[in-house]
mmCIF file of C-alpha atoms and ligand atoms in Angstrom:
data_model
loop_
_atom_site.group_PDB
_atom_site.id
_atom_site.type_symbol
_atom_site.label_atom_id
_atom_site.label_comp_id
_atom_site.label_asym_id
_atom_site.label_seq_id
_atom_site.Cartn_x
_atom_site.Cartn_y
_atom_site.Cartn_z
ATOM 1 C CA UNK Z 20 105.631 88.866 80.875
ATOM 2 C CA UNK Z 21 103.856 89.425 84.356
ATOM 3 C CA UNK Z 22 103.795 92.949 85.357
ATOM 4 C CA UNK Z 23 103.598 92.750 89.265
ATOM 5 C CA UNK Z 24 103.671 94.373 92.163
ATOM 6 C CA UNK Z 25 102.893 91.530 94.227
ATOM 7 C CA UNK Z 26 103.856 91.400 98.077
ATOM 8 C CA UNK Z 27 105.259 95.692 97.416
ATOM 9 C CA UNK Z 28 104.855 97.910 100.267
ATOM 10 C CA UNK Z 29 102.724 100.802 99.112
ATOM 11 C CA UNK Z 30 102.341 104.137 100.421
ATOM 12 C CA UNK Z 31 99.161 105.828 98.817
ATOM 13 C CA UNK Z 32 98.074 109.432 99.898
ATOM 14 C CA UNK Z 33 94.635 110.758 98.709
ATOM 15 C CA UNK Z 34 93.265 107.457 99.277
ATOM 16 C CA UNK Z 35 90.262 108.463 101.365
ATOM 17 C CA UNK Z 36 87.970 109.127 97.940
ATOM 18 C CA UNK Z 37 88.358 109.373 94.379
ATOM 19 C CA UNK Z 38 91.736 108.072 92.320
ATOM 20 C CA UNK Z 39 93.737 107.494 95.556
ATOM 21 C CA UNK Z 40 90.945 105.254 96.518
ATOM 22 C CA UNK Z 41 91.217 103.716 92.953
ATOM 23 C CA UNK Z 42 94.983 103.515 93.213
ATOM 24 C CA UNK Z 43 95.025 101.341 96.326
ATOM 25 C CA UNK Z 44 92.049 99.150 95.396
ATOM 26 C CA UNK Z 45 94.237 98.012 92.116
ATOM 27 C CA UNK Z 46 97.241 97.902 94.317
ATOM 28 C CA UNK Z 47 95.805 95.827 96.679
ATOM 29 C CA UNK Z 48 93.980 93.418 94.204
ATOM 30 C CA UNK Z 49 97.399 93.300 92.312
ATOM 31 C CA UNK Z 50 98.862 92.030 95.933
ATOM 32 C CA UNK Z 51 100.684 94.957 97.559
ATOM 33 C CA UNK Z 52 100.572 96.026 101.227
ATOM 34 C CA UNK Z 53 98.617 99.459 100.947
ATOM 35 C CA UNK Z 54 98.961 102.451 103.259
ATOM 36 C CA UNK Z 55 96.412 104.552 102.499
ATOM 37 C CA UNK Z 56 96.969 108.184 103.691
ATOM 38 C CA UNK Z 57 94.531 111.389 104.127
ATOM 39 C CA UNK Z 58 93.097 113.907 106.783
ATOM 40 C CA UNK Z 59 89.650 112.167 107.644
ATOM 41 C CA UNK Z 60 90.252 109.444 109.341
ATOM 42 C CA UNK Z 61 86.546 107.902 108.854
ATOM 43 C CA UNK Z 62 86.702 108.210 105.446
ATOM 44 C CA UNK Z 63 90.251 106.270 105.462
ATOM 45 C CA UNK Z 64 89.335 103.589 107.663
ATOM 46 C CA UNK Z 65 85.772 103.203 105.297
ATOM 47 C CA UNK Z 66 88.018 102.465 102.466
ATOM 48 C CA UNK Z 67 90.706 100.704 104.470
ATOM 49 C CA UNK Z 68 88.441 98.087 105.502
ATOM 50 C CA UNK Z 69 86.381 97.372 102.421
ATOM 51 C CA UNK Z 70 89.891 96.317 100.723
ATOM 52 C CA UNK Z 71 90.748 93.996 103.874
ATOM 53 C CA UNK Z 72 87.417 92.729 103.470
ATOM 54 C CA UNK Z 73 87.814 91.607 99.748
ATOM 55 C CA UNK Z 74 90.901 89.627 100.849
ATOM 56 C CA UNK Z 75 93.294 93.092 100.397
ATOM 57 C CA UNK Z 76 95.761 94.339 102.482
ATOM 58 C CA UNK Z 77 95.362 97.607 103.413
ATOM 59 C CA UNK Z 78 95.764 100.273 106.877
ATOM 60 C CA UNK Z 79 95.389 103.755 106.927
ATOM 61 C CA UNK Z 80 97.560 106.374 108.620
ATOM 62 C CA UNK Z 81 96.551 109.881 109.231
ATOM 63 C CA UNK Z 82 98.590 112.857 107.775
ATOM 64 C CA UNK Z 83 98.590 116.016 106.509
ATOM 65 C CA UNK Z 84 101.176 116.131 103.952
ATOM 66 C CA UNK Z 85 101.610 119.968 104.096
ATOM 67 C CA UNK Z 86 103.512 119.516 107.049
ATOM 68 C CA UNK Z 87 106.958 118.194 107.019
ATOM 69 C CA UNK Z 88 107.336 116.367 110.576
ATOM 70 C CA UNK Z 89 103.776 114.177 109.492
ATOM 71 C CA UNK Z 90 105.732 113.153 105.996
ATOM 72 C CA UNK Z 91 108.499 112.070 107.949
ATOM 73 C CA UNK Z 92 106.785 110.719 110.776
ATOM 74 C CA UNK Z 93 104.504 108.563 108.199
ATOM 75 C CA UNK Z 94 107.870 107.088 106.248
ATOM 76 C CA UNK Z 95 109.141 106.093 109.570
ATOM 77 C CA UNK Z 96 105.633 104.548 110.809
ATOM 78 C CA UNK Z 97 105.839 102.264 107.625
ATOM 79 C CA UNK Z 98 109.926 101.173 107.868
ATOM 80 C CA UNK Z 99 109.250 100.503 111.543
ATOM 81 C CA UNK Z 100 106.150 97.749 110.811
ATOM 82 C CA UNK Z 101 107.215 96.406 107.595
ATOM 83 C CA UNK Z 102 110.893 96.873 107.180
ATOM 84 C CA UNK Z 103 110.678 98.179 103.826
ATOM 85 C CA UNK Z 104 108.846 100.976 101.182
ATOM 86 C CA UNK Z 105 109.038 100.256 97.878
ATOM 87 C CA UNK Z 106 106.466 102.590 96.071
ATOM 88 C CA UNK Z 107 105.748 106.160 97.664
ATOM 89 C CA UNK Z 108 102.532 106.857 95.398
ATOM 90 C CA UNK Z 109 101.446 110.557 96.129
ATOM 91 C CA UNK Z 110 98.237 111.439 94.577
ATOM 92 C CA UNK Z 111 96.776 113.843 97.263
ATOM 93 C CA UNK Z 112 95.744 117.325 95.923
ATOM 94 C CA UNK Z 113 93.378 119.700 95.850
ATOM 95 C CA UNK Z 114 92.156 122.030 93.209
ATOM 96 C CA UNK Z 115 90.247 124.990 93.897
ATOM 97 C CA UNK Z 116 88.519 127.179 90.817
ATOM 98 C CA UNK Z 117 88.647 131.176 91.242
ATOM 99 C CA UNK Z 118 89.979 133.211 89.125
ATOM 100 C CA UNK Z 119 92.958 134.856 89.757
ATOM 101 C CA UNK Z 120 92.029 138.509 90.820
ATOM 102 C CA UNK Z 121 89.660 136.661 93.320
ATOM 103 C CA UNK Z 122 92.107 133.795 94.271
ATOM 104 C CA UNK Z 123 93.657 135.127 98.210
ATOM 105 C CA UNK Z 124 97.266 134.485 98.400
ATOM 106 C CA UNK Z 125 96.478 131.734 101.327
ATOM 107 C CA UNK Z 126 94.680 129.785 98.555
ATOM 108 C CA UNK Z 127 97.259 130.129 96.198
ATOM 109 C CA UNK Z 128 99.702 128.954 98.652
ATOM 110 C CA UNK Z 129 97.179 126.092 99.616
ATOM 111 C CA UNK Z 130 97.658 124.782 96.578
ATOM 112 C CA UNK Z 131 101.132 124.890 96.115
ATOM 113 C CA UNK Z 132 101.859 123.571 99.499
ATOM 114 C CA UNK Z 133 98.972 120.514 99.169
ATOM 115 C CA UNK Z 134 99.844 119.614 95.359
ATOM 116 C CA UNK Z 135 103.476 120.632 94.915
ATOM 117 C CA UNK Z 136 105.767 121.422 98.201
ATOM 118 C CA UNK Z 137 104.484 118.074 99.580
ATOM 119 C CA UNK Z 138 106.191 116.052 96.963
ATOM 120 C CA UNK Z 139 109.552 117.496 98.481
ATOM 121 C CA UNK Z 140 108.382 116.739 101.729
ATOM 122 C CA UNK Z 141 107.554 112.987 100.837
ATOM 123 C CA UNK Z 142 110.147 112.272 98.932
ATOM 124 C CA UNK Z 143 112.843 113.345 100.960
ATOM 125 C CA UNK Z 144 112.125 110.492 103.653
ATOM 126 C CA UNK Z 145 112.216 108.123 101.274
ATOM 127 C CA UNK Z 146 115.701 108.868 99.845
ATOM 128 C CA UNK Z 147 117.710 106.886 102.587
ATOM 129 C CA UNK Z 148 115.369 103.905 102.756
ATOM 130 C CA UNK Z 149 114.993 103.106 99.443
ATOM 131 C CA UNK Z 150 118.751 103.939 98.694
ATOM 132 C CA UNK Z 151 119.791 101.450 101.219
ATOM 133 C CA UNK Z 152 117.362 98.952 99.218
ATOM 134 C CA UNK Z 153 118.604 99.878 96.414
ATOM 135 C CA UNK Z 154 115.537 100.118 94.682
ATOM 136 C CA UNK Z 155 112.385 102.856 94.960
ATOM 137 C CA UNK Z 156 109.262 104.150 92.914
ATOM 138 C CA UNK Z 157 108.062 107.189 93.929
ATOM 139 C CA UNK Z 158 105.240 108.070 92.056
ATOM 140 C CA UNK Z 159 103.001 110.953 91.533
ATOM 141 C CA UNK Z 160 99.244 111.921 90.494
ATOM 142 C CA UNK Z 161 100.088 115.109 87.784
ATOM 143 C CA UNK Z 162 97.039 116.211 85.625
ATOM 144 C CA UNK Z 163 97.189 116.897 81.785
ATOM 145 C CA UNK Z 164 95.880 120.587 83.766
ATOM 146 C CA UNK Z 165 98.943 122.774 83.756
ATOM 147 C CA UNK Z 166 101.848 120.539 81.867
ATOM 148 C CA UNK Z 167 99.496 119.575 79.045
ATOM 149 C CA UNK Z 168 96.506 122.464 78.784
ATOM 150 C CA UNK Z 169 94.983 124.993 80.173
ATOM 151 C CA UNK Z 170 92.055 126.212 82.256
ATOM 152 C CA UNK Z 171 91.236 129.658 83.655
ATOM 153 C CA UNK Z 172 90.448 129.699 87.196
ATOM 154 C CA UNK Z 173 92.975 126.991 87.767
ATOM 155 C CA UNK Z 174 96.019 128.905 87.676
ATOM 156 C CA UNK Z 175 97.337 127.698 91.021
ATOM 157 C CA UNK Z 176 96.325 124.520 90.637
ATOM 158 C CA UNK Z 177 98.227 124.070 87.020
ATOM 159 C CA UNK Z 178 101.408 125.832 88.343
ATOM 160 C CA UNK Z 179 101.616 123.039 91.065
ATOM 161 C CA UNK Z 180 101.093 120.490 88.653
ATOM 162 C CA UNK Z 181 103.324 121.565 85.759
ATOM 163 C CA UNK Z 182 105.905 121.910 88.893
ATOM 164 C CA UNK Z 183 105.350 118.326 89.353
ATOM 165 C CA UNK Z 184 105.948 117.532 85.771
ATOM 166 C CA UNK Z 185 109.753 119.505 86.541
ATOM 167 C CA UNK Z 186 110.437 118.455 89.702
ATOM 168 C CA UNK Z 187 110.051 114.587 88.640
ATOM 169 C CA UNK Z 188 113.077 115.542 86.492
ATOM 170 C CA UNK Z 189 115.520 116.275 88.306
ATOM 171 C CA UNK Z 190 114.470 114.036 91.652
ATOM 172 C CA UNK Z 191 114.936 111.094 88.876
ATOM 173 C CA UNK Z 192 118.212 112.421 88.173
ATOM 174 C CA UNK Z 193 119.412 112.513 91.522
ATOM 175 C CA UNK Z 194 118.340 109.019 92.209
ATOM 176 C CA UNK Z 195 118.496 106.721 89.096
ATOM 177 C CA UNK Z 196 121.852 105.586 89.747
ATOM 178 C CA UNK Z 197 120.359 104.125 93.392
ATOM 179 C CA UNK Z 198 117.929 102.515 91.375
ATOM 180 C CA UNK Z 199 115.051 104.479 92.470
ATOM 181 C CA UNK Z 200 112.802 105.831 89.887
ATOM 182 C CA UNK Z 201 110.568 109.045 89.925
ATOM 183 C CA UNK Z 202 107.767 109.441 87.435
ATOM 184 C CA UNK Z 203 104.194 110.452 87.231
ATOM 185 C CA UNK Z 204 100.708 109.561 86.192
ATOM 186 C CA UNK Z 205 99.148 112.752 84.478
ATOM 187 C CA UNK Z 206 95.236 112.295 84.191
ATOM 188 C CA UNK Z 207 93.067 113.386 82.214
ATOM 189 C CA UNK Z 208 88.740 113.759 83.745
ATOM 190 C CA UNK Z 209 88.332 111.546 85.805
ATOM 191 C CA UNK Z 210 84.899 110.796 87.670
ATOM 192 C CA UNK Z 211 85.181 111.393 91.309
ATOM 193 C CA UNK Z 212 82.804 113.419 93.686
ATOM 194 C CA UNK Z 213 85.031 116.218 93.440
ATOM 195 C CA UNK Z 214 85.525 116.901 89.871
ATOM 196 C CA UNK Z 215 81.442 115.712 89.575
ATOM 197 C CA UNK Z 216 81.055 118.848 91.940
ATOM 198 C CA UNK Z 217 83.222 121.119 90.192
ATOM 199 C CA UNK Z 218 81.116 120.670 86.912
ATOM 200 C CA UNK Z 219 78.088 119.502 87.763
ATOM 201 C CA UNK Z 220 76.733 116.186 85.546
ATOM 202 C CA UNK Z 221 75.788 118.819 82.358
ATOM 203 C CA UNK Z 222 79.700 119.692 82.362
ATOM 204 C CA UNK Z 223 80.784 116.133 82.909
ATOM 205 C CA UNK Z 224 78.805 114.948 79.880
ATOM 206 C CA UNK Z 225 80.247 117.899 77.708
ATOM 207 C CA UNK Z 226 83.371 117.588 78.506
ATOM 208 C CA UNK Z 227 83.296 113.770 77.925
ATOM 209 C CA UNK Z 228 82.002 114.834 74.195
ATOM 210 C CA UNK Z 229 86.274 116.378 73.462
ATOM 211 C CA UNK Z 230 87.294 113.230 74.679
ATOM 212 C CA UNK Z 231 88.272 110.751 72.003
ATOM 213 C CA UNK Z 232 87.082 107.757 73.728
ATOM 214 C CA UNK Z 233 83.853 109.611 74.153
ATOM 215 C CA UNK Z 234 83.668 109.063 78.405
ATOM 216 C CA UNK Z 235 85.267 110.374 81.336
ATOM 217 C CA UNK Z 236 88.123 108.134 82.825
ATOM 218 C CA UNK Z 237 87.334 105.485 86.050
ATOM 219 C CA UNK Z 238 89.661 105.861 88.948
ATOM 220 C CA UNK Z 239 90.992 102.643 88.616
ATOM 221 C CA UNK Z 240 92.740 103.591 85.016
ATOM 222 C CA UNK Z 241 94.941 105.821 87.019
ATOM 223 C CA UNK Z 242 96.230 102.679 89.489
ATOM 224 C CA UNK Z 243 96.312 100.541 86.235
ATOM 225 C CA UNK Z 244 99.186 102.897 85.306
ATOM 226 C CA UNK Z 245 100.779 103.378 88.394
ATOM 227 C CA UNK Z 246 101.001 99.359 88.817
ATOM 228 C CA UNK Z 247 103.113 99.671 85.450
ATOM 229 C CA UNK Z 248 105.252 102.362 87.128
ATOM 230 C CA UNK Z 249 105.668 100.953 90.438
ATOM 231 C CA UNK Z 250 106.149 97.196 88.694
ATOM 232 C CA UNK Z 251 110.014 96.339 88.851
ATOM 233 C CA UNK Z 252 109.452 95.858 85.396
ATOM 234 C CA UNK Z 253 109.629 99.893 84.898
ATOM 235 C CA UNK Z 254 113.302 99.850 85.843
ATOM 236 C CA UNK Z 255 114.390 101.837 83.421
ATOM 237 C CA UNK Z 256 111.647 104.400 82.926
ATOM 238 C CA UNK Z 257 112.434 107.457 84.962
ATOM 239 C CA UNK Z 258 111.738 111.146 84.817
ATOM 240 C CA UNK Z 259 108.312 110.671 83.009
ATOM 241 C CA UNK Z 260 104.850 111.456 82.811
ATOM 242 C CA UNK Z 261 102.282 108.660 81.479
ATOM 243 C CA UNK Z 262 99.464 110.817 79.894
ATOM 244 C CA UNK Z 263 95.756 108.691 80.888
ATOM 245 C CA UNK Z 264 93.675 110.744 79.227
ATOM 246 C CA UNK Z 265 90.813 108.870 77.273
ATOM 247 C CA UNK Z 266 93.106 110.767 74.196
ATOM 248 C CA UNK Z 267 91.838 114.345 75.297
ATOM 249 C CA UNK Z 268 94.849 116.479 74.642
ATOM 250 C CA UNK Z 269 95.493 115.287 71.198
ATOM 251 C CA UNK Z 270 92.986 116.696 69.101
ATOM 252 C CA UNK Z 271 94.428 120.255 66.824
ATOM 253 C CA UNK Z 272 90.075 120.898 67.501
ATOM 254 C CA UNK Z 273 87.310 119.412 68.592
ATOM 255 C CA UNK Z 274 86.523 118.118 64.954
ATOM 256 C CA UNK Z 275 89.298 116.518 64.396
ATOM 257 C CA UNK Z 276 88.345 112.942 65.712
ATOM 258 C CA UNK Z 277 85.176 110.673 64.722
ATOM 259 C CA UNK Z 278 83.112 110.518 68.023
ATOM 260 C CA UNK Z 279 80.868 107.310 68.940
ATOM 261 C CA UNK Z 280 77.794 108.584 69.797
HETATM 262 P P1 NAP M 7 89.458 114.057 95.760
HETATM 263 O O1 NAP M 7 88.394 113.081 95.448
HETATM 264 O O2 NAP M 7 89.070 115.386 96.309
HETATM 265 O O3 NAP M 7 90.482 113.346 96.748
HETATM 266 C C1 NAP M 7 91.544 114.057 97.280
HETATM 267 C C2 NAP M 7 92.247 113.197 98.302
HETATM 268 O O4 NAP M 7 93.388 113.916 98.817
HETATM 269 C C3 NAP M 7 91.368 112.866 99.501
HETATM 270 O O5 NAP M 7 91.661 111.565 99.957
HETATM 271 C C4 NAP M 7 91.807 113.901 100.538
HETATM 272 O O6 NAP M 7 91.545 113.416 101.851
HETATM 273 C C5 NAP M 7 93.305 113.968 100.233
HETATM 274 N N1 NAP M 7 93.941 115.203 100.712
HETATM 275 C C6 NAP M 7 93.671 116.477 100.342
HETATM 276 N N2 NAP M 7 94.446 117.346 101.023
HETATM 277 C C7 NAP M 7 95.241 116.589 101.838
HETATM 278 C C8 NAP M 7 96.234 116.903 102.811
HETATM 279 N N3 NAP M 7 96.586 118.173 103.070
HETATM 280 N N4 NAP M 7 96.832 115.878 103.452
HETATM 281 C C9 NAP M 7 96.491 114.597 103.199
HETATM 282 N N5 NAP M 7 95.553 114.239 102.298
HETATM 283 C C10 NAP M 7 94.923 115.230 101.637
HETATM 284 O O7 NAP M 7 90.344 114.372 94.460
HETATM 285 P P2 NAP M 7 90.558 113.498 93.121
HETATM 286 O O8 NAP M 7 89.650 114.005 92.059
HETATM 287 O O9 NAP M 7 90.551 112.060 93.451
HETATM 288 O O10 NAP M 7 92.041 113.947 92.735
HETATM 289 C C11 NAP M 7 93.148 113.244 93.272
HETATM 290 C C12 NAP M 7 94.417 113.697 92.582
HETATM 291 O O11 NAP M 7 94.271 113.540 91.178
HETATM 292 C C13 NAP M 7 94.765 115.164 92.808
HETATM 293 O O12 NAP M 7 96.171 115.304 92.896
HETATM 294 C C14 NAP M 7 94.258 115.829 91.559
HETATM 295 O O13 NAP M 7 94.940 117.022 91.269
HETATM 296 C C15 NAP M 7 94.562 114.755 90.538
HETATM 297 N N6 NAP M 7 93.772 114.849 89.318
HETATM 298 C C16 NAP M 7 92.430 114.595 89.334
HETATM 299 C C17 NAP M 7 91.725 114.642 88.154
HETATM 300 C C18 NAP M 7 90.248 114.290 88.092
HETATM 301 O O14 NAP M 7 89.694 114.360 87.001
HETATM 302 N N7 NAP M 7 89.613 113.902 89.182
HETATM 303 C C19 NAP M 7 92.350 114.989 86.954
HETATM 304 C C20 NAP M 7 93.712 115.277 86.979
HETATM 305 C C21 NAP M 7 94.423 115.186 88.159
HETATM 306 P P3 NAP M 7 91.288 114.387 103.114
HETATM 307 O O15 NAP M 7 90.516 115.561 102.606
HETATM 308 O O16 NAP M 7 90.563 113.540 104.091
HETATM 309 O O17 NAP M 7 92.649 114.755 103.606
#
């Protein structure tokens, strides 16, 4: 069995840095046509370009996907060039650390808005396209942070996510019988310059010591999944979340597992 998502048109947002970037470097080696999406248009086009220039086929569009006219705007953009959008992969998000009696409301809504409402405002563009195609994958970027554990000073940040975990559930309900599927990728640490900033290389390594597999995941473990997902060979998983996780949440403690070190 070949798992492929060979000649797919791919929307990836988040794909300036970090997994997004992963995500459409494995989507364009597997053969897909990648749109990557973000804010900073440099950092876009940098990636962008060093996939077209390892034989990849990638273009970046620039959108905020807090705002609902840019969602649209960007589904439309894509139909009118290619004809088609087969996998709407949206792994954009932020996730600020404060705790909560010194988190401001427009933070907490930041959040929300960035990780959460936006998957609403995505989605819904895609409905008509992909039901006329009768076929879809709309996939998202979750976190084991919020649907799986917990972490003070992310409250925000975990509500939006364990919101994604829900509202994958009933979108894939509303749309399995036009044979679009809705599921998720929920991650587990994953080395990118943000999370590297938010612990600082000390954290990173202790952290990576409650991690089963004894390491912090690559980027490119989260687009290995979401090839899986977006394959047409997922048909008939919808409504899910794929844990990638280096086996982090499974532990009852931290004793329970035989590190390699
Ligand atoms: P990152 O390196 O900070 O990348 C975030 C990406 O999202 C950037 O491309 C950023 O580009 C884009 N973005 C942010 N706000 C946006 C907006 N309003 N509109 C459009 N694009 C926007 O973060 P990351 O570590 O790769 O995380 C990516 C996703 O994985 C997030 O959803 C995060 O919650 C999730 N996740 C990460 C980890 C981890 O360990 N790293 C673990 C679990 C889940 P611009 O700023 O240029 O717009």
């Amino acid at each position: 069995m070949t798992i492929t998502i060979k000649n797919k048109v791919a929307i990836v947002t988040g794909a300036s840095r970090g997994i997004g970037e992963g995500i459409a470097r494995v989507f364009a080696n597997e053969g897909a046509s990648v749109i990557c999406v973000a804010r900073s248009k440099d950092d876009g086009i940098k990636v962008v370009n060093s996939i077209n220039n390892s034989g990849g086929k990638a273009e970046f569009i620039k959108a905020d996907i807090r705002e609902e006219n840019e969602c649209s705007e960007l589904v439309n953009r894509v139909i009118k060039k290619y004809g088609r959008l087969d996998i709407m992969c949206h792994n954009a998000g932020i996730y600020p650390d404060e705790l909560m009696e010194e988190m401001s409301v427009e933070i907490w809504d930041d959040t929300i808005n960035t990780n959460l409402r936006s998957c609403f405002l995505l989605t819904k563009p895609c409905i008509s396209v992909m039901r006329a195609q009768k076929s879809g994958r709309i996939l998202f970027t979750s976190s084991i942070t919020g649907p799986n554990v917990a972490q003070a000073r992310l409250a925000a940040y975990s509500a939006s996510k364990g919101g994604i975990n829900a509202f994958i559930k009933a979108a894939s309900l509303e749309l399995a019988k036009d044979g679009i599927t809705v599921n998720a990728v929920s991650p587990g640490n994953i080395v990118t310059d943000s999370l590297m900033s938010l612990y600082g290389e000390d954290g990173a390594k202790e952290i990576a010591k409650v991690v089963p597999t004894g390491n912090l995941g690559d980027t490119e473990d989260i687009g290995y999944a979401m090839v899986f997902l977006g394959s047409d060979q997922a048909k008939f998983i919808t409504g899910q979340s794929i844990v990638v996780d280096g086996g982090q949440i499974l532990p009852e403690d931290p004793d329970s597992f035989l590190r390699n070190e």
